[in-house]
Amino acid sequence: MNPSAPVAVIGANGRTGRALCRTLLRAHIPLIACTRSPEQVRKNLAHFPQHAVTVRSLELHDSQNVRDALRDGAFIITTAHARHLPTLLHASKAPIVALGSTRKNTHWPDDHARGVLLGERALQNDPRPSIILHPTMIYGAEGENNVQRLTKLLRFLPVIPLPNHGRALVQPIDQEDVIRCLYAALELLRKRNITGPESITIAGAECLSYRDFITKIMQHAGLKPRPILSLPASFLMRMAQLTAFIPALPTITPPEIRRLLEDKDTDITIMTTRLGVQPISFDEGLKRLFQ
């Protein structure tokens, strides 16, 4: 392992990419930050030594630009959508850590899910060492606003409408745990403990019903309890379309309502053993978020 080998981070100005870049620099790992917003990334990382950071403009739809941006990256971590993996694999021979999504398992595949499956297949067909991590719902303070959007909606609602009594399961993962998993995957690559493509699902420490998920959010956000009302998903999907016309509310899409019918619990044994990451509880994550 060469400790001075630079790591190229794709999506360095994204929600997870910003936090990941800081983690790598604190670990004294030379960074190539690839982004569509180079000036913003330079500003975000201005307090780190300049010699440790190389910022490059990246346009994922320009194959030559991608090759130039990644030309001397010994390892690649991409937080961009997994649909771009075929382009990245063509542009560089470096080992890759990629971020996918458990959305690939949905019963109602959309462009997002199909793109994740496309990227995963591309990695599986490439012999280089690689890991794709599939997180469940990510929440956290740095731009991962799933819980914040829901909290804003809950402040407005006198009752909480959920399909099927909110029985479906969810297992959200804190953004800091996602960063820890990405870093642990990189370490496996750097220590040459991976010989080919691997796929690992990452999730929080506990699975909850959506009813309990929402109850915990209200508690930590300081909201008063209110009744949960079970309504047909078809009705809620029609009502969700109205949120696009109410400026005070976050926009909720019909597919988001439909996914409330799916169980999203998962086994994290491989996450804890292969990556060595033990995720925090949802209560602890919410406590940190609402501080």
PDB file of C-alpha atoms in Angstrom:
ATOM      1  CA  MET A   1       0.000   0.000   0.000  1.00  0.00           C
ATOM      2  CA  ASN A   2       1.315   3.407  -0.961  1.00  0.00           C
ATOM      3  CA  PRO A   3       0.075   5.950   1.630  1.00  0.00           C
ATOM      4  CA  SER A   4       0.777   8.803  -0.787  1.00  0.00           C
ATOM      5  CA  ALA A   5      -1.359   7.351  -3.589  1.00  0.00           C
ATOM      6  CA  PRO A   6      -3.992   9.962  -4.474  1.00  0.00           C
ATOM      7  CA  VAL A   7      -7.700   9.200  -4.253  1.00  0.00           C
ATOM      8  CA  ALA A   8     -10.040  10.764  -6.797  1.00  0.00           C
ATOM      9  CA  VAL A   9     -13.457  11.649  -5.367  1.00  0.00           C
ATOM     10  CA  ILE A  10     -16.222  12.126  -7.911  1.00  0.00           C
ATOM     11  CA  GLY A  11     -19.060  14.341  -6.731  1.00  0.00           C
ATOM     12  CA  ALA A  12     -16.803  16.303  -4.384  1.00  0.00           C
ATOM     13  CA  ASN A  13     -19.396  19.080  -4.038  1.00  0.00           C
ATOM     14  CA  GLY A  14     -22.301  16.729  -3.458  1.00  0.00           C
ATOM     15  CA  ARG A  15     -24.079  15.968  -0.214  1.00  0.00           C
ATOM     16  CA  THR A  16     -21.890  13.022   0.713  1.00  0.00           C
ATOM     17  CA  GLY A  17     -18.866  14.044  -1.348  1.00  0.00           C
ATOM     18  CA  ARG A  18     -18.137  17.165   0.715  1.00  0.00           C
ATOM     19  CA  ALA A  19     -18.004  15.236   3.973  1.00  0.00           C
ATOM     20  CA  LEU A  20     -15.976  12.434   2.389  1.00  0.00           C
ATOM     21  CA  CYS A  21     -13.327  14.838   1.084  1.00  0.00           C
ATOM     22  CA  ARG A  22     -12.824  16.276   4.561  1.00  0.00           C
ATOM     23  CA  THR A  23     -12.540  12.770   6.038  1.00  0.00           C
ATOM     24  CA  LEU A  24      -9.839  11.781   3.559  1.00  0.00           C
ATOM     25  CA  LEU A  25      -7.865  14.967   4.107  1.00  0.00           C
ATOM     26  CA  ARG A  26      -8.013  14.560   7.890  1.00  0.00           C
ATOM     27  CA  ALA A  27      -6.539  11.086   7.329  1.00  0.00           C
ATOM     28  CA  HIS A  28      -3.707  12.731   5.312  1.00  0.00           C
ATOM     29  CA  ILE A  29      -4.735  11.006   2.082  1.00  0.00           C
ATOM     30  CA  PRO A  30      -3.893  13.063  -1.034  1.00  0.00           C
ATOM     31  CA  LEU A  31      -7.124  14.081  -2.718  1.00  0.00           C
ATOM     32  CA  ILE A  32      -8.184  14.750  -6.285  1.00  0.00           C
ATOM     33  CA  ALA A  33     -11.577  16.439  -5.931  1.00  0.00           C
ATOM     34  CA  CYS A  34     -13.560  16.062  -9.171  1.00  0.00           C
ATOM     35  CA  THR A  35     -16.620  18.245  -9.539  1.00  0.00           C
ATOM     36  CA  ARG A  36     -18.734  20.440 -11.782  1.00  0.00           C
ATOM     37  CA  SER A  37     -18.234  23.246  -9.217  1.00  0.00           C
ATOM     38  CA  PRO A  38     -14.463  23.555  -8.708  1.00  0.00           C
ATOM     39  CA  GLU A  39     -14.545  27.039  -7.180  1.00  0.00           C
ATOM     40  CA  GLN A  40     -17.087  25.950  -4.586  1.00  0.00           C
ATOM     41  CA  VAL A  41     -14.984  22.920  -3.659  1.00  0.00           C
ATOM     42  CA  ARG A  42     -11.867  25.065  -3.291  1.00  0.00           C
ATOM     43  CA  LYS A  43     -13.826  27.294  -0.938  1.00  0.00           C
ATOM     44  CA  ASN A  44     -15.136  24.332   1.073  1.00  0.00           C
ATOM     45  CA  LEU A  45     -11.631  22.864   1.477  1.00  0.00           C
ATOM     46  CA  ALA A  46      -9.731  26.147   1.854  1.00  0.00           C
ATOM     47  CA  HIS A  47      -8.646  25.407   5.446  1.00  0.00           C
ATOM     48  CA  PHE A  48      -6.752  22.253   4.391  1.00  0.00           C
ATOM     49  CA  PRO A  49      -3.153  22.455   3.081  1.00  0.00           C
ATOM     50  CA  GLN A  50      -3.249  23.323  -0.610  1.00  0.00           C
ATOM     51  CA  HIS A  51      -0.616  20.732  -1.506  1.00  0.00           C
ATOM     52  CA  ALA A  52      -2.946  17.957  -0.272  1.00  0.00           C
ATOM     53  CA  VAL A  53      -5.815  18.852  -2.621  1.00  0.00           C
ATOM     54  CA  THR A  54      -6.071  18.925  -6.394  1.00  0.00           C
ATOM     55  CA  VAL A  55      -9.415  20.230  -7.653  1.00  0.00           C
ATOM     56  CA  ARG A  56     -10.449  19.342 -11.201  1.00  0.00           C
ATOM     57  CA  SER A  57     -13.479  20.183 -13.266  1.00  0.00           C
ATOM     58  CA  LEU A  58     -15.467  17.101 -14.235  1.00  0.00           C
ATOM     59  CA  GLU A  59     -18.285  16.640 -16.735  1.00  0.00           C
ATOM     60  CA  LEU A  60     -19.441  13.028 -16.641  1.00  0.00           C
ATOM     61  CA  HIS A  61     -20.964  13.281 -20.117  1.00  0.00           C
ATOM     62  CA  ASP A  62     -17.577  14.221 -21.641  1.00  0.00           C
ATOM     63  CA  SER A  63     -15.495  11.025 -21.853  1.00  0.00           C
ATOM     64  CA  GLN A  64     -12.229  12.836 -22.624  1.00  0.00           C
ATOM     65  CA  ASN A  65     -12.758  15.198 -19.703  1.00  0.00           C
ATOM     66  CA  VAL A  66     -13.365  12.211 -17.403  1.00  0.00           C
ATOM     67  CA  ARG A  67     -10.116  10.547 -18.540  1.00  0.00           C
ATOM     68  CA  ASP A  68      -8.189  13.760 -17.924  1.00  0.00           C
ATOM     69  CA  ALA A  69      -9.711  14.296 -14.476  1.00  0.00           C
ATOM     70  CA  LEU A  70      -8.919  10.748 -13.339  1.00  0.00           C
ATOM     71  CA  ARG A  71      -5.568  10.365 -15.078  1.00  0.00           C
ATOM     72  CA  ASP A  72      -3.407   9.968 -11.943  1.00  0.00           C
ATOM     73  CA  GLY A  73      -5.952   8.783  -9.397  1.00  0.00           C
ATOM     74  CA  ALA A  74      -4.686   5.549  -7.828  1.00  0.00           C
ATOM     75  CA  PHE A  75      -8.152   4.896  -6.400  1.00  0.00           C
ATOM     76  CA  ILE A  76     -11.586   6.282  -7.205  1.00  0.00           C
ATOM     77  CA  ILE A  77     -14.531   6.902  -4.894  1.00  0.00           C
ATOM     78  CA  THR A  78     -17.654   7.983  -6.718  1.00  0.00           C
ATOM     79  CA  THR A  79     -20.646   9.444  -4.940  1.00  0.00           C
ATOM     80  CA  ALA A  80     -22.271  10.298  -8.272  1.00  0.00           C
ATOM     81  CA  HIS A  81     -25.211   8.219  -9.456  1.00  0.00           C
ATOM     82  CA  ALA A  82     -24.206   4.644 -10.265  1.00  0.00           C
ATOM     83  CA  ARG A  83     -25.486   5.042 -13.842  1.00  0.00           C
ATOM     84  CA  HIS A  84     -22.169   6.757 -14.605  1.00  0.00           C
ATOM     85  CA  LEU A  85     -20.054   3.727 -13.686  1.00  0.00           C
ATOM     86  CA  PRO A  86     -19.658   2.430 -17.272  1.00  0.00           C
ATOM     87  CA  THR A  87     -18.098   5.779 -18.221  1.00  0.00           C
ATOM     88  CA  LEU A  88     -15.759   5.732 -15.220  1.00  0.00           C
ATOM     89  CA  LEU A  89     -14.682   2.152 -15.842  1.00  0.00           C
ATOM     90  CA  HIS A  90     -13.838   3.048 -19.426  1.00  0.00           C
ATOM     91  CA  ALA A  91     -11.896   6.151 -18.398  1.00  0.00           C
ATOM     92  CA  SER A  92      -9.631   4.634 -15.728  1.00  0.00           C
ATOM     93  CA  LYS A  93      -8.168   1.307 -14.632  1.00  0.00           C
ATOM     94  CA  ALA A  94      -8.079   2.329 -10.959  1.00  0.00           C
ATOM     95  CA  PRO A  95      -9.932   0.322  -8.288  1.00  0.00           C
ATOM     96  CA  ILE A  96     -13.317   1.872  -7.474  1.00  0.00           C
ATOM     97  CA  VAL A  97     -15.579   2.383  -4.471  1.00  0.00           C
ATOM     98  CA  ALA A  98     -19.058   3.334  -5.681  1.00  0.00           C
ATOM     99  CA  LEU A  99     -22.253   4.434  -4.002  1.00  0.00           C
ATOM    100  CA  GLY A 100     -25.398   2.688  -5.190  1.00  0.00           C
ATOM    101  CA  SER A 101     -28.776   2.458  -3.489  1.00  0.00           C
ATOM    102  CA  THR A 102     -31.162  -0.136  -2.106  1.00  0.00           C
ATOM    103  CA  ARG A 103     -33.667   1.483  -4.458  1.00  0.00           C
ATOM    104  CA  LYS A 104     -32.454  -1.217  -6.860  1.00  0.00           C
ATOM    105  CA  ASN A 105     -34.646  -3.674  -4.905  1.00  0.00           C
ATOM    106  CA  THR A 106     -37.920  -1.796  -5.387  1.00  0.00           C
ATOM    107  CA  HIS A 107     -40.948  -3.552  -6.824  1.00  0.00           C
ATOM    108  CA  TRP A 108     -41.594  -0.408  -8.903  1.00  0.00           C
ATOM    109  CA  PRO A 109     -38.282   0.320 -10.686  1.00  0.00           C
ATOM    110  CA  ASP A 110     -37.776   3.860 -11.945  1.00  0.00           C
ATOM    111  CA  ASP A 111     -34.861   5.532 -13.751  1.00  0.00           C
ATOM    112  CA  HIS A 112     -32.966   5.818 -10.473  1.00  0.00           C
ATOM    113  CA  ALA A 113     -33.288   2.093  -9.703  1.00  0.00           C
ATOM    114  CA  ARG A 114     -32.510   1.024 -13.260  1.00  0.00           C
ATOM    115  CA  GLY A 115     -29.410   3.239 -13.248  1.00  0.00           C
ATOM    116  CA  VAL A 116     -28.143   1.602 -10.046  1.00  0.00           C
ATOM    117  CA  LEU A 117     -28.623  -1.859 -11.555  1.00  0.00           C
ATOM    118  CA  LEU A 118     -26.834  -0.753 -14.727  1.00  0.00           C
ATOM    119  CA  GLY A 119     -23.852   0.486 -12.734  1.00  0.00           C
ATOM    120  CA  GLU A 120     -23.691  -2.611 -10.577  1.00  0.00           C
ATOM    121  CA  ARG A 121     -23.708  -4.878 -13.629  1.00  0.00           C
ATOM    122  CA  ALA A 122     -20.881  -2.848 -15.141  1.00  0.00           C
ATOM    123  CA  LEU A 123     -18.778  -3.391 -12.018  1.00  0.00           C
ATOM    124  CA  GLN A 124     -19.600  -7.091 -11.914  1.00  0.00           C
ATOM    125  CA  ASN A 125     -18.414  -7.470 -15.512  1.00  0.00           C
ATOM    126  CA  ASP A 126     -15.106  -5.727 -14.800  1.00  0.00           C
ATOM    127  CA  PRO A 127     -12.317  -7.767 -13.168  1.00  0.00           C
ATOM    128  CA  ARG A 128     -10.715  -4.944 -11.182  1.00  0.00           C
ATOM    129  CA  PRO A 129     -11.089  -4.778  -7.373  1.00  0.00           C
ATOM    130  CA  SER A 130     -14.189  -2.725  -6.567  1.00  0.00           C
ATOM    131  CA  ILE A 131     -16.922  -2.288  -3.986  1.00  0.00           C
ATOM    132  CA  ILE A 132     -20.371  -0.842  -4.531  1.00  0.00           C
ATOM    133  CA  LEU A 133     -22.191   0.133  -1.345  1.00  0.00           C
ATOM    134  CA  HIS A 134     -25.980   0.190  -1.390  1.00  0.00           C
ATOM    135  CA  PRO A 135     -27.303   2.415   1.407  1.00  0.00           C
ATOM    136  CA  THR A 136     -30.855   2.491   2.635  1.00  0.00           C
ATOM    137  CA  MET A 137     -32.430   5.914   3.281  1.00  0.00           C
ATOM    138  CA  ILE A 138     -29.640   8.331   4.245  1.00  0.00           C
ATOM    139  CA  TYR A 139     -30.304  11.070   6.750  1.00  0.00           C
ATOM    140  CA  GLY A 140     -27.965  13.597   8.334  1.00  0.00           C
ATOM    141  CA  ALA A 141     -26.972  17.185   8.825  1.00  0.00           C
ATOM    142  CA  GLU A 142     -24.993  17.787   5.647  1.00  0.00           C
ATOM    143  CA  GLY A 143     -27.508  18.062   2.848  1.00  0.00           C
ATOM    144  CA  GLU A 144     -29.093  14.617   3.315  1.00  0.00           C
ATOM    145  CA  ASN A 145     -32.456  16.146   4.074  1.00  0.00           C
ATOM    146  CA  ASN A 146     -34.847  13.177   4.057  1.00  0.00           C
ATOM    147  CA  VAL A 147     -35.677  13.610   7.738  1.00  0.00           C
ATOM    148  CA  GLN A 148     -35.689  17.417   7.488  1.00  0.00           C
ATOM    149  CA  ARG A 149     -38.203  17.330   4.615  1.00  0.00           C
ATOM    150  CA  LEU A 150     -40.423  14.994   6.563  1.00  0.00           C
ATOM    151  CA  THR A 151     -40.168  17.138   9.697  1.00  0.00           C
ATOM    152  CA  LYS A 152     -41.247  20.201   7.737  1.00  0.00           C
ATOM    153  CA  LEU A 153     -44.283  18.304   6.494  1.00  0.00           C
ATOM    154  CA  LEU A 154     -45.113  16.945   9.960  1.00  0.00           C
ATOM    155  CA  ARG A 155     -45.190  20.468  11.411  1.00  0.00           C
ATOM    156  CA  PHE A 156     -48.018  21.252   8.996  1.00  0.00           C
ATOM    157  CA  LEU A 157     -50.183  18.126   9.386  1.00  0.00           C
ATOM    158  CA  PRO A 158     -52.837  17.814  12.136  1.00  0.00           C
ATOM    159  CA  VAL A 159     -52.870  14.029  11.603  1.00  0.00           C
ATOM    160  CA  ILE A 160     -50.259  11.734  10.045  1.00  0.00           C
ATOM    161  CA  PRO A 161     -51.657   9.870   7.011  1.00  0.00           C
ATOM    162  CA  LEU A 162     -49.908   6.599   6.186  1.00  0.00           C
ATOM    163  CA  PRO A 163     -50.826   3.654   3.959  1.00  0.00           C
ATOM    164  CA  ASN A 164     -51.376   0.261   5.587  1.00  0.00           C
ATOM    165  CA  HIS A 165     -51.237   1.724   9.119  1.00  0.00           C
ATOM    166  CA  GLY A 166     -47.528   2.537   8.640  1.00  0.00           C
ATOM    167  CA  ARG A 167     -46.531  -1.111   9.095  1.00  0.00           C
ATOM    168  CA  ALA A 168     -43.867  -1.246   6.355  1.00  0.00           C
ATOM    169  CA  LEU A 169     -40.285  -1.316   7.622  1.00  0.00           C
ATOM    170  CA  VAL A 170     -37.490   1.182   7.114  1.00  0.00           C
ATOM    171  CA  GLN A 171     -33.850   1.070   8.282  1.00  0.00           C
ATOM    172  CA  PRO A 172     -32.333   4.537   7.801  1.00  0.00           C
ATOM    173  CA  ILE A 173     -28.570   5.095   7.982  1.00  0.00           C
ATOM    174  CA  ASP A 174     -26.859   8.178   9.341  1.00  0.00           C
ATOM    175  CA  GLN A 175     -24.701  10.055   6.825  1.00  0.00           C
ATOM    176  CA  GLU A 176     -21.638   9.779   9.060  1.00  0.00           C
ATOM    177  CA  ASP A 177     -21.969   5.987   8.954  1.00  0.00           C
ATOM    178  CA  VAL A 178     -22.113   6.130   5.151  1.00  0.00           C
ATOM    179  CA  ILE A 179     -18.836   8.086   5.180  1.00  0.00           C
ATOM    180  CA  ARG A 180     -17.301   5.525   7.546  1.00  0.00           C
ATOM    181  CA  CYS A 181     -18.349   2.727   5.173  1.00  0.00           C
ATOM    182  CA  LEU A 182     -16.876   4.490   2.144  1.00  0.00           C
ATOM    183  CA  TYR A 183     -13.617   5.032   3.993  1.00  0.00           C
ATOM    184  CA  ALA A 184     -13.527   1.406   5.197  1.00  0.00           C
ATOM    185  CA  ALA A 185     -14.110   0.181   1.634  1.00  0.00           C
ATOM    186  CA  LEU A 186     -11.253   2.370   0.418  1.00  0.00           C
ATOM    187  CA  GLU A 187      -8.982   0.869   3.088  1.00  0.00           C
ATOM    188  CA  LEU A 188      -9.825  -2.633   1.854  1.00  0.00           C
ATOM    189  CA  LEU A 189      -8.753  -1.581  -1.625  1.00  0.00           C
ATOM    190  CA  ARG A 190      -5.595   0.142  -0.420  1.00  0.00           C
ATOM    191  CA  LYS A 191      -4.585  -2.943   1.594  1.00  0.00           C
ATOM    192  CA  ARG A 192      -5.370  -5.160  -1.394  1.00  0.00           C
ATOM    193  CA  ASN A 193      -7.922  -7.176   0.560  1.00  0.00           C
ATOM    194  CA  ILE A 194     -10.237  -7.258  -2.466  1.00  0.00           C
ATOM    195  CA  THR A 195      -9.563  -9.272  -5.600  1.00  0.00           C
ATOM    196  CA  GLY A 196     -12.688  -8.532  -7.657  1.00  0.00           C
ATOM    197  CA  PRO A 197     -16.060  -6.783  -7.562  1.00  0.00           C
ATOM    198  CA  GLU A 198     -18.066  -6.844  -4.326  1.00  0.00           C
ATOM    199  CA  SER A 199     -21.513  -5.507  -3.437  1.00  0.00           C
ATOM    200  CA  ILE A 200     -22.490  -4.632   0.152  1.00  0.00           C
ATOM    201  CA  THR A 201     -25.748  -3.265   1.541  1.00  0.00           C
ATOM    202  CA  ILE A 202     -25.303  -0.700   4.324  1.00  0.00           C
ATOM    203  CA  ALA A 203     -28.046   0.367   6.727  1.00  0.00           C
ATOM    204  CA  GLY A 204     -28.767   1.669  10.189  1.00  0.00           C
ATOM    205  CA  ALA A 205     -28.591  -0.376  13.372  1.00  0.00           C
ATOM    206  CA  GLU A 206     -32.315  -1.028  13.619  1.00  0.00           C
ATOM    207  CA  CYS A 207     -35.350  -1.431  11.408  1.00  0.00           C
ATOM    208  CA  LEU A 208     -38.534   0.408  12.352  1.00  0.00           C
ATOM    209  CA  SER A 209     -42.065   0.542  11.118  1.00  0.00           C
ATOM    210  CA  TYR A 210     -42.863   3.809   9.383  1.00  0.00           C
ATOM    211  CA  ARG A 211     -45.220   4.508  12.280  1.00  0.00           C
ATOM    212  CA  ASP A 212     -42.343   4.262  14.776  1.00  0.00           C
ATOM    213  CA  PHE A 213     -39.981   6.072  12.398  1.00  0.00           C
ATOM    214  CA  ILE A 214     -42.278   9.093  12.284  1.00  0.00           C
ATOM    215  CA  THR A 215     -43.005   8.968  16.013  1.00  0.00           C
ATOM    216  CA  LYS A 216     -39.286   9.141  16.815  1.00  0.00           C
ATOM    217  CA  ILE A 217     -38.775  12.061  14.440  1.00  0.00           C
ATOM    218  CA  MET A 218     -41.593  14.002  16.087  1.00  0.00           C
ATOM    219  CA  GLN A 219     -40.160  13.308  19.532  1.00  0.00           C
ATOM    220  CA  HIS A 220     -36.655  14.477  18.671  1.00  0.00           C
ATOM    221  CA  ALA A 221     -37.938  17.477  16.692  1.00  0.00           C
ATOM    222  CA  GLY A 222     -40.004  18.598  19.680  1.00  0.00           C
ATOM    223  CA  LEU A 223     -43.352  18.159  17.906  1.00  0.00           C
ATOM    224  CA  LYS A 224     -46.496  17.291  19.794  1.00  0.00           C
ATOM    225  CA  PRO A 225     -47.844  13.764  19.251  1.00  0.00           C
ATOM    226  CA  ARG A 226     -50.732  13.461  16.823  1.00  0.00           C
ATOM    227  CA  PRO A 227     -52.838  10.575  15.569  1.00  0.00           C
ATOM    228  CA  ILE A 228     -51.717   8.386  12.688  1.00  0.00           C
ATOM    229  CA  LEU A 229     -54.472   7.809  10.146  1.00  0.00           C
ATOM    230  CA  SER A 230     -54.348   4.829   7.786  1.00  0.00           C
ATOM    231  CA  LEU A 231     -55.485   5.767   4.279  1.00  0.00           C
ATOM    232  CA  PRO A 232     -55.306   3.973   0.913  1.00  0.00           C
ATOM    233  CA  ALA A 233     -52.025   4.523  -0.915  1.00  0.00           C
ATOM    234  CA  SER A 234     -53.905   5.429  -4.099  1.00  0.00           C
ATOM    235  CA  PHE A 235     -55.647   8.302  -2.313  1.00  0.00           C
ATOM    236  CA  LEU A 236     -52.412   9.526  -0.717  1.00  0.00           C
ATOM    237  CA  MET A 237     -50.654   9.435  -4.081  1.00  0.00           C
ATOM    238  CA  ARG A 238     -53.306  11.736  -5.534  1.00  0.00           C
ATOM    239  CA  MET A 239     -53.076  14.068  -2.553  1.00  0.00           C
ATOM    240  CA  ALA A 240     -49.262  14.143  -2.777  1.00  0.00           C
ATOM    241  CA  GLN A 241     -49.507  15.882  -6.137  1.00  0.00           C
ATOM    242  CA  LEU A 242     -51.021  18.901  -4.385  1.00  0.00           C
ATOM    243  CA  THR A 243     -47.827  19.535  -2.403  1.00  0.00           C
ATOM    244  CA  ALA A 244     -46.205  20.888  -5.579  1.00  0.00           C
ATOM    245  CA  PHE A 245     -48.624  23.833  -5.424  1.00  0.00           C
ATOM    246  CA  ILE A 246     -48.204  24.695  -1.718  1.00  0.00           C
ATOM    247  CA  PRO A 247     -45.013  26.747  -1.257  1.00  0.00           C
ATOM    248  CA  ALA A 248     -44.817  26.115   2.504  1.00  0.00           C
ATOM    249  CA  LEU A 249     -44.584  22.347   2.021  1.00  0.00           C
ATOM    250  CA  PRO A 250     -41.851  20.121   0.619  1.00  0.00           C
ATOM    251  CA  THR A 251     -42.947  18.481  -2.615  1.00  0.00           C
ATOM    252  CA  ILE A 252     -43.902  14.828  -2.117  1.00  0.00           C
ATOM    253  CA  THR A 253     -44.157  12.675  -5.233  1.00  0.00           C
ATOM    254  CA  PRO A 254     -46.585   9.780  -5.806  1.00  0.00           C
ATOM    255  CA  PRO A 255     -43.708   7.275  -6.155  1.00  0.00           C
ATOM    256  CA  GLU A 256     -42.489   8.325  -2.688  1.00  0.00           C
ATOM    257  CA  ILE A 257     -45.907   7.449  -1.286  1.00  0.00           C
ATOM    258  CA  ARG A 258     -45.962   4.114  -3.109  1.00  0.00           C
ATOM    259  CA  ARG A 259     -42.575   3.166  -1.642  1.00  0.00           C
ATOM    260  CA  LEU A 260     -44.123   3.508   1.823  1.00  0.00           C
ATOM    261  CA  LEU A 261     -45.706   0.122   1.117  1.00  0.00           C
ATOM    262  CA  GLU A 262     -42.329  -1.637   0.730  1.00  0.00           C
ATOM    263  CA  ASP A 263     -40.288  -3.169   3.533  1.00  0.00           C
ATOM    264  CA  LYS A 264     -36.736  -1.772   3.459  1.00  0.00           C
ATOM    265  CA  ASP A 265     -35.136  -3.744   6.263  1.00  0.00           C
ATOM    266  CA  THR A 266     -31.838  -5.506   5.592  1.00  0.00           C
ATOM    267  CA  ASP A 267     -29.187  -7.697   7.181  1.00  0.00           C
ATOM    268  CA  ILE A 268     -26.076  -5.655   8.082  1.00  0.00           C
ATOM    269  CA  THR A 269     -23.837  -8.594   9.009  1.00  0.00           C
ATOM    270  CA  ILE A 270     -21.539  -8.095   5.989  1.00  0.00           C
ATOM    271  CA  MET A 271     -21.401  -4.359   6.677  1.00  0.00           C
ATOM    272  CA  THR A 272     -20.261  -4.911  10.260  1.00  0.00           C
ATOM    273  CA  THR A 273     -17.858  -7.777   9.529  1.00  0.00           C
ATOM    274  CA  ARG A 274     -16.385  -6.910   6.123  1.00  0.00           C
ATOM    275  CA  LEU A 275     -16.254  -3.141   6.628  1.00  0.00           C
ATOM    276  CA  GLY A 276     -15.963  -3.155  10.411  1.00  0.00           C
ATOM    277  CA  VAL A 277     -18.606  -0.430  10.749  1.00  0.00           C
ATOM    278  CA  GLN A 278     -21.192  -0.667  13.542  1.00  0.00           C
ATOM    279  CA  PRO A 279     -23.902   1.904  12.748  1.00  0.00           C
ATOM    280  CA  ILE A 280     -25.401   4.159  15.382  1.00  0.00           C
ATOM    281  CA  SER A 281     -29.004   3.861  16.522  1.00  0.00           C
ATOM    282  CA  PHE A 282     -31.716   5.972  14.921  1.00  0.00           C
ATOM    283  CA  ASP A 283     -32.291   7.726  18.249  1.00  0.00           C
ATOM    284  CA  GLU A 284     -28.619   8.704  18.448  1.00  0.00           C
ATOM    285  CA  GLY A 285     -28.648   9.879  14.834  1.00  0.00           C
ATOM    286  CA  LEU A 286     -31.723  12.037  15.417  1.00  0.00           C
ATOM    287  CA  LYS A 287     -30.220  13.442  18.596  1.00  0.00           C
ATOM    288  CA  ARG A 288     -27.164  14.590  16.625  1.00  0.00           C
ATOM    289  CA  LEU A 289     -29.284  15.919  13.773  1.00  0.00           C
ATOM    290  CA  PHE A 290     -31.629  18.043  15.895  1.00  0.00           C
ATOM    291  CA  GLN A 291     -28.908  19.421  18.129  1.00  0.00           C
TER     292      GLN A 291
END
